[in-house]
Amino acid sequence: MKKTTLFNFKSVIAALCILLSTGTPFSVAHAQQSDVEPDLRMKIRLEYNSPDSYSREILVIADETATDGVDEDFDVVMNNLQPDDMFWLIGSEKYSNQAISEINTETVIPVGITVNSSGMNSIAIDKLENIPENFKIFVHDITLGVYHEIKEGAYEVNLTSGVYLDRFEIVFTQPETLGVNSFELDKEDIIVFFDQNADEIKVINKNNLVIQGVDVYSILGQSVYRNQTTNTSNLNINVNQLTTGAYIVLVHTNTGKVSKKILIN
């Protein structure tokens, strides 16, 4: 009996050693791994680069337990603001990381930028996680009226020194695009187009609104023309000094702004 019992005990010990060495369910490490659930939350990491070679990565996460306000468990206040920097805006506060309840085509996420030295600034995708391949991500430049799809490449814009808190936002859809050569905003009845024969930008003020100024920017955001003369008539802007290319025309009126992308050729 004693020999038989001893033989069985040794057999059990040997079997356990084999099971543990092969990583079977008896392995503690394997048991811990099986308890870990994959993180399927949508995450967007953006990278900002400035004229003075400053860079910043900011992160937004879609989490069903988060809100559109401040969430102390998720949001990280930016305490180390650089001379040139980019950040999420929640109210008037600056954040490097934030969580929101969901990301869909109706989501709008405000972004702030501070610029110490004038020059070219860029906003690009650093990394995406759990973002559908056909899901579009736009930088909306409110001042220029531009929607740039940053999954296709960085958005580059020429900015002068200053703080931009209400110019940029991240959105996930864009309004229907309008024609390049003519534009009519029914609310204000302003038409903007390039007259190739006259080599002029025409601003047609159909209802004699008060035009408070006109700005023309290159597609990179550089100001190439400014007129702050108030009038209620049509405007003709001579552009023979401008090179061929795309430009943004901003018309400021007493009822709002009209933004139009035109092609000068």
mmCIF file of C-alpha atoms in Angstrom:
data_model
loop_
_atom_site.group_PDB
_atom_site.id
_atom_site.type_symbol
_atom_site.label_atom_id
_atom_site.label_comp_id
_atom_site.label_asym_id
_atom_site.label_seq_id
_atom_site.Cartn_x
_atom_site.Cartn_y
_atom_site.Cartn_z
ATOM 1 C CA MET A 1 0.000 0.000 0.000
ATOM 2 C CA LYS A 2 2.712 2.420 0.843
ATOM 3 C CA LYS A 3 4.562 1.794 -2.444
ATOM 4 C CA THR A 4 1.357 2.192 -4.452
ATOM 5 C CA THR A 5 0.422 5.456 -2.686
ATOM 6 C CA LEU A 6 3.905 6.879 -3.193
ATOM 7 C CA PHE A 7 3.816 6.002 -6.913
ATOM 8 C CA ASN A 8 0.485 7.767 -7.416
ATOM 9 C CA PHE A 9 1.666 10.887 -5.599
ATOM 10 C CA LYS A 10 4.750 11.137 -7.795
ATOM 11 C CA SER A 11 2.606 10.738 -10.898
ATOM 12 C CA VAL A 12 0.340 13.610 -9.848
ATOM 13 C CA ILE A 13 3.323 15.896 -9.172
ATOM 14 C CA ALA A 14 4.808 15.097 -12.576
ATOM 15 C CA ALA A 15 1.534 15.795 -14.327
ATOM 16 C CA LEU A 16 1.151 19.168 -12.597
ATOM 17 C CA CYS A 17 4.675 20.162 -13.586
ATOM 18 C CA ILE A 18 3.919 19.401 -17.232
ATOM 19 C CA LEU A 19 0.660 21.356 -17.143
ATOM 20 C CA LEU A 20 2.273 24.416 -15.595
ATOM 21 C CA SER A 21 5.226 24.399 -17.980
ATOM 22 C CA THR A 22 2.999 24.292 -21.081
ATOM 23 C CA GLY A 23 0.845 27.334 -20.144
ATOM 24 C CA THR A 24 -2.437 25.455 -19.743
ATOM 25 C CA PRO A 25 -5.412 27.026 -17.916
ATOM 26 C CA PHE A 26 -3.636 26.148 -14.685
ATOM 27 C CA SER A 27 -1.160 28.924 -15.494
ATOM 28 C CA VAL A 28 -1.839 32.087 -13.441
ATOM 29 C CA ALA A 29 -0.542 34.343 -16.227
ATOM 30 C CA HIS A 30 -2.916 32.764 -18.710
ATOM 31 C CA ALA A 31 -5.834 33.170 -16.336
ATOM 32 C CA GLN A 32 -5.068 36.876 -15.905
ATOM 33 C CA GLN A 33 -4.819 37.440 -19.658
ATOM 34 C CA SER A 34 -8.207 35.859 -20.265
ATOM 35 C CA ASP A 35 -9.822 38.383 -17.898
ATOM 36 C CA VAL A 36 -8.562 41.453 -19.839
ATOM 37 C CA GLU A 37 -11.166 42.918 -22.205
ATOM 38 C CA PRO A 38 -9.999 44.727 -25.367
ATOM 39 C CA ASP A 39 -10.264 48.524 -25.366
ATOM 40 C CA LEU A 40 -12.648 49.309 -28.227
ATOM 41 C CA ARG A 41 -13.074 53.011 -27.515
ATOM 42 C CA MET A 42 -12.523 55.443 -30.392
ATOM 43 C CA LYS A 43 -9.322 57.455 -29.884
ATOM 44 C CA ILE A 44 -7.927 60.318 -31.946
ATOM 45 C CA ARG A 45 -4.424 61.663 -31.386
ATOM 46 C CA LEU A 46 -3.582 64.910 -33.169
ATOM 47 C CA GLU A 47 -0.131 66.398 -33.657
ATOM 48 C CA TYR A 48 0.562 70.127 -33.863
ATOM 49 C CA ASN A 49 3.781 71.629 -35.250
ATOM 50 C CA SER A 50 4.689 75.322 -35.130
ATOM 51 C CA PRO A 51 7.047 77.646 -37.059
ATOM 52 C CA ASP A 52 9.508 77.535 -34.139
ATOM 53 C CA SER A 53 9.551 73.703 -34.149
ATOM 54 C CA TYR A 54 7.343 73.311 -31.094
ATOM 55 C CA SER A 55 5.131 70.239 -31.210
ATOM 56 C CA ARG A 56 2.226 68.923 -29.166
ATOM 57 C CA GLU A 57 0.144 65.747 -29.166
ATOM 58 C CA ILE A 58 -3.431 65.938 -27.877
ATOM 59 C CA LEU A 59 -5.848 63.047 -27.353
ATOM 60 C CA VAL A 60 -9.625 62.711 -27.398
ATOM 61 C CA ILE A 61 -11.409 59.489 -26.354
ATOM 62 C CA ALA A 62 -15.027 58.471 -26.832
ATOM 63 C CA ASP A 63 -16.218 56.869 -23.597
ATOM 64 C CA GLU A 64 -19.869 56.216 -22.788
ATOM 65 C CA THR A 65 -19.293 57.171 -19.146
ATOM 66 C CA ALA A 66 -17.879 60.599 -20.057
ATOM 67 C CA THR A 67 -19.769 63.847 -20.557
ATOM 68 C CA ASP A 68 -19.286 66.794 -22.890
ATOM 69 C CA GLY A 69 -18.154 68.866 -19.903
ATOM 70 C CA VAL A 70 -15.207 68.368 -17.575
ATOM 71 C CA ASP A 71 -14.588 64.773 -16.439
ATOM 72 C CA GLU A 72 -11.928 64.607 -13.752
ATOM 73 C CA ASP A 73 -11.362 60.888 -14.352
ATOM 74 C CA PHE A 74 -10.401 61.528 -17.987
ATOM 75 C CA ASP A 75 -9.531 65.138 -18.769
ATOM 76 C CA VAL A 76 -5.971 66.418 -18.315
ATOM 77 C CA VAL A 77 -5.473 70.159 -17.828
ATOM 78 C CA MET A 78 -2.582 71.624 -19.822
ATOM 79 C CA ASN A 79 -0.305 73.183 -17.216
ATOM 80 C CA ASN A 80 2.846 73.372 -19.348
ATOM 81 C CA LEU A 81 1.706 75.693 -22.130
ATOM 82 C CA GLN A 82 4.437 76.322 -24.720
ATOM 83 C CA PRO A 83 4.959 79.603 -26.630
ATOM 84 C CA ASP A 84 3.425 77.845 -29.653
ATOM 85 C CA ASP A 85 0.836 75.248 -28.670
ATOM 86 C CA MET A 86 -2.466 73.525 -29.423
ATOM 87 C CA PHE A 87 -5.078 72.282 -26.953
ATOM 88 C CA TRP A 88 -8.673 71.145 -26.558
ATOM 89 C CA LEU A 89 -11.051 73.764 -25.205
ATOM 90 C CA ILE A 90 -13.657 72.824 -22.606
ATOM 91 C CA GLY A 91 -15.316 76.116 -21.826
ATOM 92 C CA SER A 92 -12.408 78.514 -21.398
ATOM 93 C CA GLU A 93 -9.960 75.927 -20.023
ATOM 94 C CA LYS A 94 -7.152 74.252 -21.970
ATOM 95 C CA TYR A 95 -6.694 70.448 -21.972
ATOM 96 C CA SER A 96 -4.176 68.055 -23.530
ATOM 97 C CA ASN A 97 -6.460 65.015 -23.092
ATOM 98 C CA GLN A 98 -10.234 64.856 -22.931
ATOM 99 C CA ALA A 99 -13.031 62.305 -23.109
ATOM 100 C CA ILE A 100 -16.469 62.832 -24.612
ATOM 101 C CA SER A 101 -19.506 60.583 -24.587
ATOM 102 C CA GLU A 102 -19.352 59.685 -28.294
ATOM 103 C CA ILE A 103 -17.846 60.631 -31.637
ATOM 104 C CA ASN A 104 -20.235 60.793 -34.587
ATOM 105 C CA THR A 105 -21.050 63.022 -37.548
ATOM 106 C CA GLU A 106 -22.712 65.569 -35.235
ATOM 107 C CA THR A 107 -19.705 65.905 -32.909
ATOM 108 C CA VAL A 108 -17.878 69.247 -32.764
ATOM 109 C CA ILE A 109 -14.681 69.557 -30.707
ATOM 110 C CA PRO A 110 -13.229 73.082 -30.249
ATOM 111 C CA VAL A 111 -9.458 73.466 -30.579
ATOM 112 C CA GLY A 112 -7.318 76.404 -29.469
ATOM 113 C CA ILE A 113 -3.916 77.477 -30.770
ATOM 114 C CA THR A 114 -1.467 80.000 -29.353
ATOM 115 C CA VAL A 115 1.212 81.362 -31.691
ATOM 116 C CA ASN A 116 4.325 83.257 -30.596
ATOM 117 C CA SER A 117 6.034 83.615 -33.987
ATOM 118 C CA SER A 118 4.146 84.158 -37.220
ATOM 119 C CA GLY A 119 4.479 81.435 -39.830
ATOM 120 C CA MET A 120 3.219 78.077 -41.005
ATOM 121 C CA ASN A 121 1.382 75.896 -38.476
ATOM 122 C CA SER A 122 0.175 72.350 -39.093
ATOM 123 C CA ILE A 123 -2.430 70.031 -37.579
ATOM 124 C CA ALA A 124 -2.107 66.350 -38.453
ATOM 125 C CA ILE A 125 -3.217 62.880 -37.417
ATOM 126 C CA ASP A 126 -0.712 61.266 -35.067
ATOM 127 C CA LYS A 127 -2.585 58.012 -34.404
ATOM 128 C CA LEU A 128 -6.114 56.640 -34.706
ATOM 129 C CA GLU A 129 -7.601 53.743 -32.750
ATOM 130 C CA ASN A 130 -10.903 52.012 -33.489
ATOM 131 C CA ILE A 131 -11.840 54.634 -36.084
ATOM 132 C CA PRO A 132 -13.724 53.139 -39.070
ATOM 133 C CA GLU A 133 -11.798 53.401 -42.326
ATOM 134 C CA ASN A 134 -14.554 55.393 -44.042
ATOM 135 C CA PHE A 135 -15.032 57.777 -41.081
ATOM 136 C CA LYS A 136 -13.948 61.299 -42.083
ATOM 137 C CA ILE A 137 -12.173 63.739 -39.757
ATOM 138 C CA PHE A 138 -12.026 67.438 -40.665
ATOM 139 C CA VAL A 139 -10.231 70.491 -39.363
ATOM 140 C CA HIS A 140 -12.776 73.293 -39.737
ATOM 141 C CA ASP A 141 -11.064 76.652 -40.135
ATOM 142 C CA ILE A 142 -13.988 78.899 -39.249
ATOM 143 C CA THR A 143 -12.311 82.116 -40.383
ATOM 144 C CA LEU A 144 -11.503 80.811 -43.857
ATOM 145 C CA GLY A 145 -14.571 78.600 -44.150
ATOM 146 C CA VAL A 146 -12.325 75.627 -44.972
ATOM 147 C CA TYR A 147 -13.014 71.964 -44.130
ATOM 148 C CA HIS A 148 -9.802 69.939 -44.458
ATOM 149 C CA GLU A 149 -9.867 66.131 -44.279
ATOM 150 C CA ILE A 150 -6.791 65.397 -42.146
ATOM 151 C CA LYS A 151 -6.834 61.654 -42.763
ATOM 152 C CA GLU A 152 -5.636 62.644 -46.236
ATOM 153 C CA GLY A 153 -2.874 64.951 -44.985
ATOM 154 C CA ALA A 154 -1.970 67.695 -42.519
ATOM 155 C CA TYR A 155 -3.827 71.007 -42.486
ATOM 156 C CA GLU A 156 -1.297 73.810 -42.897
ATOM 157 C CA VAL A 157 -2.180 77.425 -42.239
ATOM 158 C CA ASN A 158 -0.177 80.641 -41.989
ATOM 159 C CA LEU A 159 -0.950 82.346 -38.669
ATOM 160 C CA THR A 160 0.261 85.624 -37.231
ATOM 161 C CA SER A 161 1.288 85.912 -33.588
ATOM 162 C CA GLY A 162 -1.711 85.660 -31.277
ATOM 163 C CA VAL A 163 -4.184 83.387 -29.518
ATOM 164 C CA TYR A 164 -6.868 81.610 -31.559
ATOM 165 C CA LEU A 165 -9.703 80.345 -29.367
ATOM 166 C CA ASP A 166 -12.666 80.496 -31.744
ATOM 167 C CA ARG A 167 -11.154 79.741 -35.151
ATOM 168 C CA PHE A 168 -10.564 75.965 -35.246
ATOM 169 C CA GLU A 169 -12.638 72.895 -34.456
ATOM 170 C CA ILE A 170 -12.576 69.187 -35.259
ATOM 171 C CA VAL A 171 -15.723 67.970 -36.999
ATOM 172 C CA PHE A 172 -16.746 64.757 -38.711
ATOM 173 C CA THR A 173 -18.880 65.982 -41.591
ATOM 174 C CA GLN A 174 -18.914 68.984 -43.889
ATOM 175 C CA PRO A 175 -21.720 70.916 -45.556
ATOM 176 C CA GLU A 176 -22.369 70.404 -49.231
ATOM 177 C CA THR A 177 -19.659 72.054 -51.287
ATOM 178 C CA LEU A 178 -20.576 74.912 -53.579
ATOM 179 C CA GLY A 179 -19.229 75.863 -56.995
ATOM 180 C CA VAL A 180 -15.767 77.382 -57.242
ATOM 181 C CA ASN A 181 -16.544 80.390 -59.416
ATOM 182 C CA SER A 182 -19.798 81.710 -57.947
ATOM 183 C CA PHE A 183 -21.540 81.714 -54.610
ATOM 184 C CA GLU A 184 -24.806 83.053 -53.313
ATOM 185 C CA LEU A 185 -25.865 83.098 -49.685
ATOM 186 C CA ASP A 186 -29.634 83.589 -49.701
ATOM 187 C CA LYS A 187 -29.693 85.029 -46.215
ATOM 188 C CA GLU A 188 -27.427 87.915 -47.155
ATOM 189 C CA ASP A 189 -27.733 88.037 -50.939
ATOM 190 C CA ILE A 190 -23.991 88.443 -51.454
ATOM 191 C CA ILE A 191 -22.386 86.944 -54.577
ATOM 192 C CA VAL A 192 -18.607 86.478 -54.845
ATOM 193 C CA PHE A 193 -16.823 85.294 -57.999
ATOM 194 C CA PHE A 194 -13.680 85.771 -60.098
ATOM 195 C CA ASP A 195 -14.156 87.636 -63.378
ATOM 196 C CA GLN A 196 -11.420 86.275 -65.623
ATOM 197 C CA ASN A 197 -11.988 88.855 -68.379
ATOM 198 C CA ALA A 198 -11.598 91.814 -66.008
ATOM 199 C CA ASP A 199 -8.994 90.057 -63.825
ATOM 200 C CA GLU A 200 -11.032 91.068 -60.775
ATOM 201 C CA ILE A 201 -12.845 89.537 -57.837
ATOM 202 C CA LYS A 202 -16.452 90.712 -57.978
ATOM 203 C CA VAL A 203 -18.519 91.205 -54.824
ATOM 204 C CA ILE A 204 -22.150 91.727 -55.818
ATOM 205 C CA ASN A 205 -24.217 93.324 -53.048
ATOM 206 C CA LYS A 206 -27.733 92.576 -54.306
ATOM 207 C CA ASN A 207 -29.704 94.108 -51.431
ATOM 208 C CA ASN A 208 -27.358 96.966 -50.524
ATOM 209 C CA LEU A 209 -26.212 95.420 -47.265
ATOM 210 C CA VAL A 210 -23.564 97.273 -45.276
ATOM 211 C CA ILE A 211 -20.247 95.720 -46.292
ATOM 212 C CA GLN A 212 -17.821 96.429 -43.458
ATOM 213 C CA GLY A 213 -14.732 94.904 -45.023
ATOM 214 C CA VAL A 214 -13.294 92.309 -47.389
ATOM 215 C CA ASP A 215 -10.329 90.003 -46.746
ATOM 216 C CA VAL A 216 -8.601 87.734 -49.246
ATOM 217 C CA TYR A 217 -6.371 84.878 -48.050
ATOM 218 C CA SER A 218 -4.175 82.405 -49.862
ATOM 219 C CA ILE A 219 -5.203 78.779 -49.435
ATOM 220 C CA LEU A 220 -2.485 78.548 -46.742
ATOM 221 C CA GLY A 221 -4.121 81.322 -44.741
ATOM 222 C CA GLN A 222 -1.790 84.197 -45.639
ATOM 223 C CA SER A 223 -3.531 87.565 -45.947
ATOM 224 C CA VAL A 224 -3.047 88.997 -49.467
ATOM 225 C CA TYR A 225 -5.707 91.739 -49.499
ATOM 226 C CA ARG A 226 -7.704 93.730 -46.959
ATOM 227 C CA ASN A 227 -10.289 96.469 -47.446
ATOM 228 C CA GLN A 228 -12.065 97.831 -44.371
ATOM 229 C CA THR A 229 -13.952 100.611 -46.157
ATOM 230 C CA THR A 230 -17.679 100.589 -45.338
ATOM 231 C CA ASN A 231 -20.051 100.756 -48.291
ATOM 232 C CA THR A 232 -23.391 99.473 -49.548
ATOM 233 C CA SER A 233 -22.513 98.999 -53.206
ATOM 234 C CA ASN A 234 -20.737 96.367 -55.302
ATOM 235 C CA LEU A 235 -16.971 95.888 -55.027
ATOM 236 C CA ASN A 236 -14.330 95.148 -57.658
ATOM 237 C CA ILE A 237 -10.986 93.867 -56.370
ATOM 238 C CA ASN A 238 -8.068 93.990 -58.805
ATOM 239 C CA VAL A 239 -6.017 90.803 -58.502
ATOM 240 C CA ASN A 240 -3.467 91.175 -61.291
ATOM 241 C CA GLN A 241 -0.724 91.087 -58.646
ATOM 242 C CA LEU A 242 -1.830 87.675 -57.372
ATOM 243 C CA THR A 243 -0.468 84.408 -58.717
ATOM 244 C CA THR A 244 -2.669 81.681 -60.152
ATOM 245 C CA GLY A 245 -4.237 79.508 -57.467
ATOM 246 C CA ALA A 246 -7.026 79.097 -54.934
ATOM 247 C CA TYR A 247 -7.969 81.894 -52.545
ATOM 248 C CA ILE A 248 -10.486 82.479 -49.768
ATOM 249 C CA VAL A 249 -12.597 85.647 -49.891
ATOM 250 C CA LEU A 250 -14.238 86.835 -46.665
ATOM 251 C CA VAL A 251 -16.916 89.513 -46.911
ATOM 252 C CA HIS A 252 -17.919 91.085 -43.583
ATOM 253 C CA THR A 253 -21.414 92.586 -43.508
ATOM 254 C CA ASN A 254 -23.678 94.040 -40.851
ATOM 255 C CA THR A 255 -25.555 90.709 -40.767
ATOM 256 C CA GLY A 256 -22.592 88.325 -40.702
ATOM 257 C CA LYS A 257 -19.793 86.922 -42.854
ATOM 258 C CA VAL A 258 -19.681 85.343 -46.296
ATOM 259 C CA SER A 259 -16.787 82.968 -47.003
ATOM 260 C CA LYS A 260 -16.006 81.841 -50.540
ATOM 261 C CA LYS A 261 -13.222 79.806 -52.107
ATOM 262 C CA ILE A 262 -12.366 81.008 -55.616
ATOM 263 C CA LEU A 263 -9.834 80.032 -58.273
ATOM 264 C CA ILE A 264 -7.782 82.786 -59.891
ATOM 265 C CA ASN A 265 -6.367 81.779 -63.271
#
